[in-house]
Amino acid sequence: MTWVRANQDRLVDLTWQHLWLSVLPVVLGFLLALPVGWYASRFRGFRAPALSFGGVLYSIPSLPLLVIIPSIIGTSFLDPINVAITLTIYALALLVRTVADAFGQVPAEVLDSASASGYSRWQRAFTVELPLAGPAMLAGIRVASVSTVSLVTIGALVGVSNLGSLFTEGFQRYFNTEIIVGMVLVVALALVLDACWVLLGRVLLPWARGKVV
Amino acid sequence: MIEYRSIAKTYDDGPAAVGDFSLTIPSRTTTVLVGSSGCGKTTLLRMVNRMVDPTSGQVLIDDVDVATREPVALRRSIGYVMQQAGLLPHRKVVDNVATPLRLAGVHKKEARERALVALERVGLEADLARKYPGQLSGGQQQRVGVARGLVADPNILLMDEPFGAVDPIVRADLQQQMLELQQELGKTILFVTHDIEEAFLLGDQVVILRKGGVVAQVGTPAEILASPADDFVSSFVGLDRGHRKLRIKEVDGQQVVVDEQGRPTGVLAP
């Protein structure tokens, strides 16, 4: 506890850093997965290659990626952007399948009825398909969000500071308190973020209450 | 007036869904297409609003070939009520009903007001308007579907087995209400069902279909019962099962109508 109080400012800094490194990739990954997944759900020929591509992306080990990305986009090795990009790739890989499945389970008769009422293709996609795919997509986002919060800690290995830095330091110094505090904060952050997603779902998808996992 | 001219429809992976179909549907009357599954009745219905395009032949609405109309605009001008109601689960009842108006560019406030009027017309209380479709019973959802079909006051209403999924008591209720509404509104209704009783109850003109969209007989319910075209029609309308062959039996000075087995079905009005 004394250690926590002594390092309070740093812990807050690390938590904020960790937070934006977690949220940004999930949001970006989702925005990228949205058109890809939608297209995959509507055009069968595109589905298999899109989903396999997602699988391949997810199987790339993260450390090499963290080393390669700076040389591709010309950032420094310590730039947090590298971590954000890496995690965006993983979030995208996770969410493409979720989004494709979410659009796939929108009831066919509802789509049919919307078309018969005179929705144009785009109106239907944005005002019928997107909201109805919402609950399933939200469930996927929650999984991606939790997994991203824990993946961010890997950034500490390449020197991008976040709550994971408490692990690396703790190990180097054989200082268990620091490791435990790091773990507690990471788990707490994951839970708080998850609660935020649930809350967002309540606000954006009021009709699905009881359906959202 | 809706006119089918030598319509044929073949899907890529099968035999002809509809062979060579021609029919005229007079304005302001109800025409019912009735037949077993696979007779192409739904396919034919969906050609009117271009949810399906025929492989050959033409569908004309007031002498204009629908193939020349833009599908989205065409659909907005025609009411459509389907089985399971097809309501949008994420929109409140009132917004579901207002959908055709909103799509036609009517302002939100006015669209909602007109939707509430349409809901009242189909016998739904105003407090249901704020609910989501999932919170309504099957019969209520179907009423909402009818309200949505009528809200924009289209000349043509397409109804694809709209009462197929509700229990018999609710169905009878919905059918009666539809008769009353039609009396009042005089729409050109094309109605699809597999239930011959429903066809005879609602149809001014009844079209009995065989497999592949082949017309077995067209006529008023009375004409079909009086002179069925062939054995298929007799059997389809139930003339061979006895409950349509009625006799009069004198009981206590009253003229009681009984069927072939002697089961009473009613009394003759004096």
GROMACS .gro file of C-alpha atoms in nm:
model
  483
    1MET     CA    1   0.000   0.000   0.000
    2THR     CA    2   0.277   0.240   0.086
    3TRP     CA    3   0.432   0.157  -0.250
    4VAL     CA    4   0.103   0.230  -0.424
    5ARG     CA    5   0.069   0.564  -0.248
    6ALA     CA    6   0.427   0.656  -0.326
    7ASN     CA    7   0.380   0.576  -0.694
    8GLN     CA    8   0.024   0.700  -0.731
    9ASP     CA    9   0.095   0.951  -1.008
   10ARG     CA   10   0.285   0.701  -1.215
   11LEU     CA   11   0.014   0.436  -1.174
   12VAL     CA   12  -0.249   0.682  -1.294
   13ASP     CA   13  -0.031   0.773  -1.595
   14LEU     CA   14   0.024   0.410  -1.681
   15THR     CA   15  -0.348   0.335  -1.649
   16TRP     CA   16  -0.440   0.618  -1.887
   17GLN     CA   17  -0.176   0.504  -2.134
   18HIS     CA   18  -0.307   0.150  -2.105
   19LEU     CA   19  -0.664   0.268  -2.151
   20TRP     CA   20  -0.615   0.447  -2.481
   21LEU     CA   21  -0.390   0.170  -2.609
   22SER     CA   22  -0.681  -0.069  -2.541
   23VAL     CA   23  -0.976   0.133  -2.664
   24LEU     CA   24  -0.828   0.278  -2.982
   25PRO     CA   25  -0.738  -0.060  -3.141
   26VAL     CA   26  -1.079  -0.210  -3.061
   27VAL     CA   27  -1.263   0.087  -3.209
   28LEU     CA   28  -1.039   0.102  -3.518
   29GLY     CA   29  -1.043  -0.274  -3.561
   30PHE     CA   30  -1.421  -0.273  -3.543
   31LEU     CA   31  -1.456   0.008  -3.795
   32LEU     CA   32  -1.230  -0.184  -4.035
   33ALA     CA   33  -1.403  -0.516  -3.969
   34LEU     CA   34  -1.747  -0.366  -4.029
   35PRO     CA   35  -1.736  -0.331  -4.410
   36VAL     CA   36  -1.529  -0.647  -4.455
   37GLY     CA   37  -1.759  -0.856  -4.237
   38TRP     CA   38  -2.073  -0.711  -4.395
   39TYR     CA   39  -1.942  -0.788  -4.741
   40ALA     CA   40  -1.842  -1.139  -4.632
   41SER     CA   41  -2.190  -1.206  -4.498
   42ARG     CA   42  -2.361  -1.091  -4.817
   43PHE     CA   43  -2.132  -1.243  -5.079
   44ARG     CA   44  -2.056  -1.604  -5.022
   45GLY     CA   45  -1.747  -1.622  -5.244
   46PHE     CA   46  -1.583  -1.353  -5.032
   47ARG     CA   47  -1.662  -1.509  -4.696
   48ALA     CA   48  -1.411  -1.796  -4.686
   49PRO     CA   49  -1.108  -1.592  -4.801
   50ALA     CA   50  -1.197  -1.302  -4.569
   51LEU     CA   51  -1.230  -1.528  -4.266
   52SER     CA   52  -0.912  -1.721  -4.344
   53PHE     CA   53  -0.728  -1.392  -4.387
   54GLY     CA   54  -0.853  -1.294  -4.042
   55GLY     CA   55  -0.721  -1.622  -3.903
   56VAL     CA   56  -0.382  -1.568  -4.063
   57LEU     CA   57  -0.360  -1.213  -3.924
   58TYR     CA   58  -0.436  -1.341  -3.577
   59SER     CA   59  -0.169  -1.609  -3.599
   60ILE     CA   60   0.114  -1.358  -3.657
   61PRO     CA   61   0.322  -1.346  -3.338
   62SER     CA   62   0.304  -1.005  -3.176
   63LEU     CA   63   0.671  -0.943  -3.091
   64PRO     CA   64   0.801  -0.965  -3.451
   65LEU     CA   65   0.510  -0.745  -3.556
   66LEU     CA   66   0.612  -0.484  -3.299
   67VAL     CA   67   0.961  -0.489  -3.447
   68ILE     CA   68   0.858  -0.487  -3.814
   69ILE     CA   69   0.594  -0.214  -3.801
   70PRO     CA   70   0.835   0.072  -3.714
   71SER     CA   71   1.052  -0.015  -4.015
   72ILE     CA   72   0.746  -0.017  -4.242
   73ILE     CA   73   0.586   0.308  -4.129
   74GLY     CA   74   0.902   0.476  -4.009
   75THR     CA   75   0.815   0.531  -3.645
   76SER     CA   76   1.063   0.490  -3.361
   77PHE     CA   77   1.071   0.156  -3.176
   78LEU     CA   78   0.940   0.317  -2.860
   79ASP     CA   79   0.643   0.483  -3.027
   80PRO     CA   80   0.313   0.361  -2.872
   81ILE     CA   81   0.160   0.387  -3.221
   82ASN     CA   82   0.333   0.057  -3.304
   83VAL     CA   83   0.144  -0.118  -3.025
   84ALA     CA   84  -0.182   0.048  -3.130
   85ILE     CA   85  -0.138  -0.071  -3.489
   86THR     CA   86  -0.045  -0.426  -3.386
   87LEU     CA   87  -0.346  -0.455  -3.159
   88THR     CA   88  -0.572  -0.302  -3.424
   89ILE     CA   89  -0.466  -0.585  -3.655
   90TYR     CA   90  -0.558  -0.842  -3.390
   91ALA     CA   91  -0.889  -0.676  -3.310
   92LEU     CA   92  -0.967  -0.667  -3.683
   93ALA     CA   93  -0.879  -1.035  -3.715
   94LEU     CA   94  -1.106  -1.125  -3.422
   95LEU     CA   95  -1.394  -0.907  -3.528
   96VAL     CA   96  -1.421  -0.990  -3.899
   97ARG     CA   97  -1.577  -1.325  -3.817
   98THR     CA   98  -1.799  -1.180  -3.546
   99VAL     CA   99  -1.928  -0.908  -3.776
  100ALA     CA  100  -1.987  -1.153  -4.063
  101ASP     CA  101  -2.179  -1.386  -3.832
  102ALA     CA  102  -2.370  -1.097  -3.676
  103PHE     CA  103  -2.496  -0.980  -4.016
  104GLY     CA  104  -2.559  -1.342  -4.114
  105GLN     CA  105  -2.804  -1.400  -3.830
  106VAL     CA  106  -3.029  -1.104  -3.910
  107PRO     CA  107  -3.362  -1.276  -3.989
  108ALA     CA  108  -3.417  -1.317  -4.362
  109GLU     CA  109  -3.787  -1.234  -4.339
  110VAL     CA  110  -3.711  -0.899  -4.179
  111LEU     CA  111  -3.474  -0.811  -4.464
  112ASP     CA  112  -3.731  -0.929  -4.715
  113SER     CA  113  -4.001  -0.723  -4.553
  114ALA     CA  114  -3.776  -0.416  -4.545
  115SER     CA  115  -3.703  -0.448  -4.916
  116ALA     CA  116  -4.071  -0.500  -4.993
  117SER     CA  117  -4.155  -0.183  -4.797
  118GLY     CA  118  -3.926   0.009  -5.029
  119TYR     CA  119  -3.595   0.038  -4.843
  120SER     CA  120  -3.316   0.093  -5.091
  121ARG     CA  121  -3.008  -0.126  -5.061
  122TRP     CA  122  -2.809   0.131  -4.860
  123GLN     CA  123  -3.097   0.240  -4.642
  124ARG     CA  124  -3.153  -0.121  -4.553
  125ALA     CA  125  -2.786  -0.184  -4.476
  126PHE     CA  126  -2.756   0.114  -4.240
  127THR     CA  127  -3.097   0.135  -4.076
  128VAL     CA  128  -3.200  -0.232  -4.062
  129GLU     CA  129  -2.903  -0.466  -4.094
  130LEU     CA  130  -2.656  -0.265  -3.886
  131PRO     CA  131  -2.875  -0.221  -3.577
  132LEU     CA  132  -3.005  -0.579  -3.592
  133ALA     CA  133  -2.649  -0.711  -3.610
  134GLY     CA  134  -2.568  -0.486  -3.312
  135PRO     CA  135  -2.618  -0.725  -3.019
  136ALA     CA  136  -2.402  -1.000  -3.172
  137MET     CA  137  -2.136  -0.746  -3.272
  138LEU     CA  138  -2.135  -0.598  -2.924
  139ALA     CA  139  -2.075  -0.944  -2.776
  140GLY     CA  140  -1.773  -0.979  -3.008
  141ILE     CA  141  -1.645  -0.634  -2.920
  142ARG     CA  142  -1.654  -0.722  -2.552
  143VAL     CA  143  -1.437  -1.028  -2.615
  144ALA     CA  144  -1.196  -0.827  -2.829
  145SER     CA  145  -1.186  -0.553  -2.565
  146VAL     CA  146  -1.091  -0.785  -2.280
  147SER     CA  147  -0.831  -0.963  -2.491
  148THR     CA  148  -0.683  -0.631  -2.606
  149VAL     CA  149  -0.647  -0.501  -2.250
  150SER     CA  150  -0.431  -0.801  -2.169
  151LEU     CA  151  -0.239  -0.789  -2.498
  152VAL     CA  152  -0.138  -0.426  -2.438
  153THR     CA  153   0.097  -0.548  -2.163
  154ILE     CA  154   0.319  -0.705  -2.432
  155GLY     CA  155   0.402  -0.351  -2.539
  156ALA     CA  156   0.603  -0.318  -2.220
  157LEU     CA  157   0.850  -0.574  -2.356
  158VAL     CA  158   0.947  -0.338  -2.636
  159GLY     CA  159   0.957  -0.042  -2.402
  160VAL     CA  160   0.616   0.115  -2.461
  161SER     CA  161   0.503   0.198  -2.112
  162ASN     CA  162   0.166   0.087  -1.983
  163LEU     CA  163   0.045  -0.122  -1.690
  164GLY     CA  164   0.252  -0.408  -1.836
  165SER     CA  165   0.562  -0.209  -1.740
  166LEU     CA  166   0.480  -0.295  -1.379
  167PHE     CA  167   0.524  -0.663  -1.469
  168THR     CA  168   0.858  -0.621  -1.644
  169GLU     CA  169   0.995  -0.398  -1.367
  170GLY     CA  170   0.858  -0.625  -1.097
  171PHE     CA  171   1.027  -0.925  -1.252
  172GLN     CA  172   1.359  -0.746  -1.290
  173ARG     CA  173   1.353  -0.628  -0.931
  174TYR     CA  174   1.198  -0.942  -0.778
  175PHE     CA  175   0.932  -0.708  -0.641
  176ASN     CA  176   0.604  -0.900  -0.611
  177THR     CA  177   0.393  -0.608  -0.492
  178GLU     CA  178   0.448  -0.427  -0.820
  179ILE     CA  179   0.346  -0.733  -1.022
  180ILE     CA  180   0.032  -0.789  -0.817
  181VAL     CA  181  -0.070  -0.424  -0.834
  182GLY     CA  182  -0.018  -0.443  -1.212
  183MET     CA  183  -0.236  -0.749  -1.241
  184VAL     CA  184  -0.513  -0.602  -1.028
  185LEU     CA  185  -0.515  -0.281  -1.231
  186VAL     CA  186  -0.520  -0.469  -1.566
  187VAL     CA  187  -0.812  -0.685  -1.455
  188ALA     CA  188  -0.995  -0.384  -1.311
  189LEU     CA  189  -0.944  -0.192  -1.635
  190ALA     CA  190  -1.078  -0.484  -1.839
  191LEU     CA  191  -1.387  -0.504  -1.617
  192VAL     CA  192  -1.452  -0.131  -1.625
  193LEU     CA  193  -1.420  -0.122  -2.003
  194ASP     CA  194  -1.652  -0.420  -2.033
  195ALA     CA  195  -1.910  -0.242  -1.820
  196CYS     CA  196  -1.878   0.060  -2.050
  197TRP     CA  197  -1.953  -0.155  -2.355
  198VAL     CA  198  -2.258  -0.304  -2.184
  199LEU     CA  199  -2.378   0.044  -2.095
  200LEU     CA  200  -2.324   0.162  -2.452
  201GLY     CA  201  -2.529  -0.136  -2.570
  202ARG     CA  202  -2.814  -0.042  -2.336
  203VAL     CA  203  -2.820   0.308  -2.479
  204LEU     CA  204  -2.777   0.221  -2.848
  205LEU     CA  205  -2.978  -0.102  -2.857
  206PRO     CA  206  -3.267  -0.045  -2.615
  207TRP     CA  207  -3.488  -0.293  -2.801
  208ALA     CA  208  -3.245  -0.578  -2.737
  209ARG     CA  209  -3.261  -0.564  -2.358
  210GLY     CA  210  -3.242  -0.918  -2.230
  211LYS     CA  211  -3.092  -1.036  -2.557
  212VAL     CA  212  -2.748  -0.880  -2.518
  213VAL     CA  213  -2.516  -1.128  -2.352
  214MET     CA  214  -5.612  -0.297  -6.249
  215ILE     CA  215  -5.332  -0.549  -6.240
  216GLU     CA  216  -5.273  -0.766  -6.543
  217TYR     CA  217  -5.049  -1.069  -6.584
  218ARG     CA  218  -4.961  -1.144  -6.947
  219SER     CA  219  -4.813  -1.487  -7.025
  220ILE     CA  220  -4.591  -1.486  -6.719
  221ALA     CA  221  -4.325  -1.754  -6.682
  222LYS     CA  222  -4.064  -1.786  -6.410
  223THR     CA  223  -3.776  -2.031  -6.401
  224TYR     CA  224  -3.518  -2.031  -6.125
  225ASP     CA  225  -3.161  -2.131  -6.211
  226ASP     CA  226  -3.168  -2.453  -6.020
  227GLY     CA  227  -3.507  -2.600  -6.086
  228PRO     CA  228  -3.811  -2.661  -6.305
  229ALA     CA  229  -4.046  -2.379  -6.401
  230ALA     CA  230  -4.197  -2.224  -6.087
  231VAL     CA  231  -4.463  -2.069  -6.308
  232GLY     CA  232  -4.538  -2.188  -6.661
  233ASP     CA  233  -4.765  -1.960  -6.859
  234PHE     CA  234  -4.987  -1.747  -6.639
  235SER     CA  235  -5.233  -1.480  -6.745
  236LEU     CA  236  -5.487  -1.305  -6.523
  237THR     CA  237  -5.665  -0.975  -6.486
  238ILE     CA  238  -5.728  -0.836  -6.139
  239PRO     CA  239  -6.000  -0.571  -6.143
  240SER     CA  240  -5.948  -0.254  -5.941
  241ARG     CA  241  -6.105  -0.211  -5.598
  242THR     CA  242  -6.175  -0.582  -5.554
  243THR     CA  243  -6.007  -0.865  -5.370
  244THR     CA  244  -5.852  -1.143  -5.576
  245VAL     CA  245  -5.727  -1.447  -5.390
  246LEU     CA  246  -5.464  -1.681  -5.531
  247VAL     CA  247  -5.512  -2.014  -5.360
  248GLY     CA  248  -5.319  -2.338  -5.397
  249SER     CA  249  -5.092  -2.583  -5.220
  250SER     CA  250  -4.726  -2.508  -5.158
  251GLY     CA  251  -4.526  -2.511  -5.480
  252CYS     CA  252  -4.806  -2.369  -5.691
  253GLY     CA  253  -4.615  -2.045  -5.741
  254LYS     CA  254  -4.871  -1.820  -5.571
  255THR     CA  255  -4.617  -1.624  -5.367
  256THR     CA  256  -4.388  -1.593  -5.669
  257LEU     CA  257  -4.677  -1.446  -5.868
  258LEU     CA  258  -4.767  -1.204  -5.588
  259ARG     CA  259  -4.409  -1.081  -5.558
  260MET     CA  260  -4.394  -1.000  -5.927
  261VAL     CA  261  -4.634  -0.711  -5.874
  262ASN     CA  262  -4.385  -0.512  -5.665
  263ARG     CA  263  -4.081  -0.655  -5.844
  264MET     CA  264  -3.952  -0.856  -5.549
  265VAL     CA  265  -3.936  -1.120  -5.824
  266ASP     CA  266  -3.895  -1.045  -6.193
  267PRO     CA  267  -4.058  -1.285  -6.441
  268THR     CA  268  -3.835  -1.477  -6.681
  269SER     CA  269  -4.077  -1.388  -6.959
  270GLY     CA  270  -4.409  -1.209  -6.992
  271GLN     CA  271  -4.531  -0.883  -6.840
  272VAL     CA  272  -4.706  -0.758  -6.530
  273LEU     CA  273  -4.899  -0.437  -6.586
  274ILE     CA  274  -5.044  -0.199  -6.331
  275ASP     CA  275  -5.299   0.031  -6.495
  276ASP     CA  276  -5.147  -0.054  -6.833
  277VAL     CA  277  -4.791   0.033  -6.729
  278ASP     CA  278  -4.541  -0.253  -6.739
  279VAL     CA  279  -4.383  -0.276  -6.392
  280ALA     CA  280  -4.051  -0.370  -6.556
  281THR     CA  281  -4.026  -0.004  -6.662
  282ARG     CA  282  -4.066   0.115  -6.302
  283GLU     CA  283  -3.777   0.159  -6.061
  284PRO     CA  284  -3.820  -0.123  -5.803
  285VAL     CA  285  -3.770   0.086  -5.488
  286ALA     CA  286  -4.018   0.355  -5.598
  287LEU     CA  287  -4.263   0.089  -5.715
  288ARG     CA  288  -4.251  -0.091  -5.378
  289ARG     CA  289  -4.312   0.233  -5.191
  290SER     CA  290  -4.634   0.279  -5.389
  291ILE     CA  291  -4.770  -0.066  -5.299
  292GLY     CA  292  -4.875  -0.196  -4.957
  293TYR     CA  293  -4.729  -0.529  -4.855
  294VAL     CA  294  -4.836  -0.752  -4.568
  295MET     CA  295  -4.654  -1.078  -4.515
  296GLN     CA  296  -4.672  -1.387  -4.300
  297GLN     CA  297  -4.505  -1.343  -3.956
  298ALA     CA  298  -4.573  -0.969  -4.012
  299GLY     CA  299  -4.205  -0.903  -4.094
  300LEU     CA  300  -4.186  -0.614  -3.849
  301LEU     CA  301  -3.855  -0.451  -3.768
  302PRO     CA  302  -3.765  -0.579  -3.418
  303HIS     CA  303  -3.555  -0.272  -3.336
  304ARG     CA  304  -3.824  -0.013  -3.408
  305LYS     CA  305  -4.121   0.065  -3.189
  306VAL     CA  306  -4.463  -0.035  -3.320
  307VAL     CA  307  -4.554   0.321  -3.416
  308ASP     CA  308  -4.227   0.361  -3.608
  309ASN     CA  309  -4.279   0.029  -3.785
  310VAL     CA  310  -4.616   0.149  -3.907
  311ALA     CA  311  -4.473   0.487  -4.001
  312THR     CA  312  -4.195   0.327  -4.208
  313PRO     CA  313  -4.364   0.348  -4.550
  314LEU     CA  314  -4.442   0.715  -4.488
  315ARG     CA  315  -4.090   0.795  -4.370
  316LEU     CA  316  -3.950   0.623  -4.679
  317ALA     CA  317  -4.181   0.837  -4.889
  318GLY     CA  318  -4.030   1.146  -4.727
  319VAL     CA  319  -4.312   1.238  -4.488
  320HIS     CA  320  -4.192   1.435  -4.185
  321LYS     CA  321  -4.143   1.229  -3.869
  322LYS     CA  322  -4.412   1.398  -3.662
  323GLU     CA  323  -4.679   1.371  -3.929
  324ALA     CA  324  -4.577   1.011  -4.009
  325ARG     CA  325  -4.622   0.913  -3.644
  326GLU     CA  326  -4.960   1.080  -3.621
  327ARG     CA  327  -5.080   0.898  -3.931
  328ALA     CA  328  -4.935   0.573  -3.797
  329LEU     CA  329  -5.139   0.612  -3.478
  330VAL     CA  330  -5.453   0.660  -3.686
  331ALA     CA  331  -5.371   0.346  -3.886
  332LEU     CA  332  -5.315   0.150  -3.564
  333GLU     CA  333  -5.650   0.263  -3.432
  334ARG     CA  334  -5.814   0.159  -3.758
  335VAL     CA  335  -5.691  -0.201  -3.718
  336GLY     CA  336  -5.816  -0.207  -3.360
  337LEU     CA  337  -5.494  -0.162  -3.165
  338GLU     CA  338  -5.482   0.053  -2.855
  339ALA     CA  339  -5.254   0.352  -2.850
  340ASP     CA  340  -5.047   0.225  -2.557
  341LEU     CA  341  -4.915  -0.058  -2.777
  342ALA     CA  342  -4.760   0.197  -3.010
  343ARG     CA  343  -4.467   0.258  -2.774
  344LYS     CA  344  -4.379  -0.110  -2.745
  345TYR     CA  345  -4.141  -0.315  -2.954
  346PRO     CA  346  -4.286  -0.583  -3.184
  347GLY     CA  347  -4.133  -0.860  -2.971
  348GLN     CA  348  -4.358  -0.754  -2.681
  349LEU     CA  349  -4.678  -0.813  -2.883
  350SER     CA  350  -4.878  -1.131  -2.943
  351GLY     CA  351  -4.879  -1.292  -3.288
  352GLY     CA  352  -5.225  -1.157  -3.366
  353GLN     CA  353  -5.129  -0.805  -3.258
  354GLN     CA  354  -4.815  -0.817  -3.470
  355GLN     CA  355  -5.023  -0.919  -3.768
  356ARG     CA  356  -5.255  -0.623  -3.711
  357VAL     CA  357  -4.951  -0.397  -3.700
  358GLY     CA  358  -4.848  -0.551  -4.033
  359VAL     CA  359  -5.186  -0.464  -4.183
  360ALA     CA  360  -5.165  -0.110  -4.042
  361ARG     CA  361  -4.823  -0.069  -4.202
  362GLY     CA  362  -4.959  -0.196  -4.534
  363LEU     CA  363  -5.240   0.060  -4.528
  364VAL     CA  364  -5.074   0.363  -4.369
  365ALA     CA  365  -4.952   0.526  -4.690
  366ASP     CA  366  -5.296   0.474  -4.849
  367PRO     CA  367  -5.167   0.273  -5.147
  368ASN     CA  368  -5.407   0.173  -5.425
  369ILE     CA  369  -5.274  -0.180  -5.423
  370LEU     CA  370  -5.229  -0.408  -5.124
  371LEU     CA  371  -5.038  -0.735  -5.155
  372MET     CA  372  -5.104  -0.986  -4.879
  373ASP     CA  373  -4.894  -1.302  -4.859
  374GLU     CA  374  -5.063  -1.547  -4.620
  375PRO     CA  375  -5.094  -1.267  -4.365
  376PHE     CA  376  -5.306  -1.469  -4.122
  377GLY     CA  377  -5.131  -1.802  -4.166
  378ALA     CA  378  -4.937  -1.800  -3.841
  379VAL     CA  379  -5.208  -1.707  -3.591
  380ASP     CA  380  -5.455  -1.930  -3.409
  381PRO     CA  381  -5.801  -1.992  -3.562
  382ILE     CA  382  -5.994  -1.758  -3.332
  383VAL     CA  383  -5.759  -1.466  -3.392
  384ARG     CA  384  -5.754  -1.548  -3.762
  385ALA     CA  385  -6.134  -1.531  -3.786
  386ASP     CA  386  -6.120  -1.197  -3.610
  387LEU     CA  387  -5.856  -1.061  -3.848
  388GLN     CA  388  -6.050  -1.186  -4.150
  389GLN     CA  389  -6.368  -1.012  -4.037
  390GLN     CA  390  -6.179  -0.693  -3.976
  391MET     CA  391  -6.022  -0.714  -4.319
  392LEU     CA  392  -6.366  -0.749  -4.480
  393GLU     CA  393  -6.483  -0.438  -4.295
  394LEU     CA  394  -6.173  -0.242  -4.391
  395GLN     CA  395  -6.208  -0.340  -4.755
  396GLN     CA  396  -6.572  -0.234  -4.753
  397GLU     CA  397  -6.464   0.105  -4.630
  398LEU     CA  398  -6.143   0.153  -4.830
  399GLY     CA  399  -6.197  -0.033  -5.159
  400LYS     CA  400  -5.836  -0.124  -5.229
  401THR     CA  401  -5.717  -0.349  -5.509
  402ILE     CA  402  -5.609  -0.646  -5.300
  403LEU     CA  403  -5.412  -0.945  -5.415
  404PHE     CA  404  -5.420  -1.206  -5.142
  405VAL     CA  405  -5.234  -1.536  -5.129
  406THR     CA  406  -5.339  -1.829  -4.913
  407HIS     CA  407  -5.347  -2.208  -4.906
  408ASP     CA  408  -5.675  -2.205  -4.714
  409ILE     CA  409  -5.979  -2.238  -4.943
  410GLU     CA  410  -6.216  -2.124  -4.667
  411GLU     CA  411  -6.022  -1.803  -4.632
  412ALA     CA  412  -6.019  -1.763  -5.012
  413PHE     CA  413  -6.398  -1.799  -5.035
  414LEU     CA  414  -6.453  -1.568  -4.739
  415LEU     CA  415  -6.234  -1.282  -4.859
  416GLY     CA  416  -6.221  -1.314  -5.237
  417ASP     CA  417  -6.442  -1.138  -5.488
  418GLN     CA  418  -6.245  -1.336  -5.742
  419VAL     CA  419  -6.076  -1.665  -5.651
  420VAL     CA  420  -5.799  -1.821  -5.858
  421ILE     CA  421  -5.729  -2.187  -5.787
  422LEU     CA  422  -5.377  -2.287  -5.886
  423ARG     CA  423  -5.218  -2.623  -5.958
  424LYS     CA  424  -4.846  -2.692  -5.935
  425GLY     CA  425  -4.635  -2.465  -6.154
  426GLY     CA  426  -4.878  -2.174  -6.156
  427VAL     CA  427  -5.131  -2.349  -6.381
  428VAL     CA  428  -5.477  -2.197  -6.335
  429ALA     CA  429  -5.731  -2.466  -6.249
  430GLN     CA  430  -6.025  -2.226  -6.229
  431VAL     CA  431  -6.102  -1.856  -6.194
  432GLY     CA  432  -6.434  -1.729  -6.071
  433THR     CA  433  -6.640  -1.598  -5.782
  434PRO     CA  434  -6.668  -1.838  -5.489
  435ALA     CA  435  -7.028  -1.914  -5.591
  436GLU     CA  436  -6.932  -1.990  -5.951
  437ILE     CA  437  -6.658  -2.225  -5.840
  438LEU     CA  438  -6.883  -2.410  -5.598
  439ALA     CA  439  -7.170  -2.426  -5.849
  440SER     CA  440  -6.964  -2.557  -6.137
  441PRO     CA  441  -6.616  -2.676  -6.047
  442ALA     CA  442  -6.401  -2.706  -6.359
  443ASP     CA  443  -6.275  -3.057  -6.288
  444ASP     CA  444  -6.208  -3.318  -6.021
  445PHE     CA  445  -5.902  -3.130  -5.894
  446VAL     CA  446  -6.113  -2.823  -5.818
  447SER     CA  447  -6.396  -3.030  -5.664
  448SER     CA  448  -6.153  -3.200  -5.438
  449PHE     CA  449  -5.962  -2.879  -5.357
  450VAL     CA  450  -6.273  -2.688  -5.252
  451GLY     CA  451  -6.398  -2.989  -5.056
  452LEU     CA  452  -6.703  -3.081  -5.266
  453ASP     CA  453  -6.599  -3.446  -5.242
  454ARG     CA  454  -6.577  -3.446  -4.862
  455GLY     CA  455  -6.943  -3.397  -4.788
  456HIS     CA  456  -6.935  -3.085  -4.571
  457ARG     CA  457  -7.024  -2.870  -4.874
  458LYS     CA  458  -7.311  -3.092  -4.994
  459LEU     CA  459  -7.590  -2.956  -4.781
  460ARG     CA  460  -7.950  -3.071  -4.749
  461ILE     CA  461  -8.252  -2.934  -4.569
  462LYS     CA  462  -8.412  -3.138  -4.297
  463GLU     CA  463  -8.738  -3.056  -4.125
  464VAL     CA  464  -8.698  -3.050  -3.745
  465ASP     CA  465  -8.976  -2.921  -3.516
  466GLY     CA  466  -9.117  -2.717  -3.803
  467GLN     CA  467  -8.776  -2.548  -3.865
  468GLN     CA  468  -8.572  -2.603  -4.179
  469VAL     CA  469  -8.234  -2.727  -4.056
  470VAL     CA  470  -7.941  -2.740  -4.298
  471VAL     CA  471  -7.737  -3.059  -4.267
  472ASP     CA  472  -7.432  -3.193  -4.452
  473GLU     CA  473  -7.395  -3.525  -4.629
  474GLN     CA  474  -7.351  -3.716  -4.304
  475GLY     CA  475  -7.654  -3.547  -4.155
  476ARG     CA  476  -7.459  -3.319  -3.920
  477PRO     CA  477  -7.645  -2.991  -3.872
  478THR     CA  478  -7.462  -2.674  -3.979
  479GLY     CA  479  -7.739  -2.414  -3.941
  480VAL     CA  480  -8.102  -2.323  -3.991
  481LEU     CA  481  -8.264  -2.167  -4.298
  482ALA     CA  482  -8.382  -1.814  -4.233
  483PRO     CA  483  -8.753  -1.779  -4.287
   0.00000   0.00000   0.00000
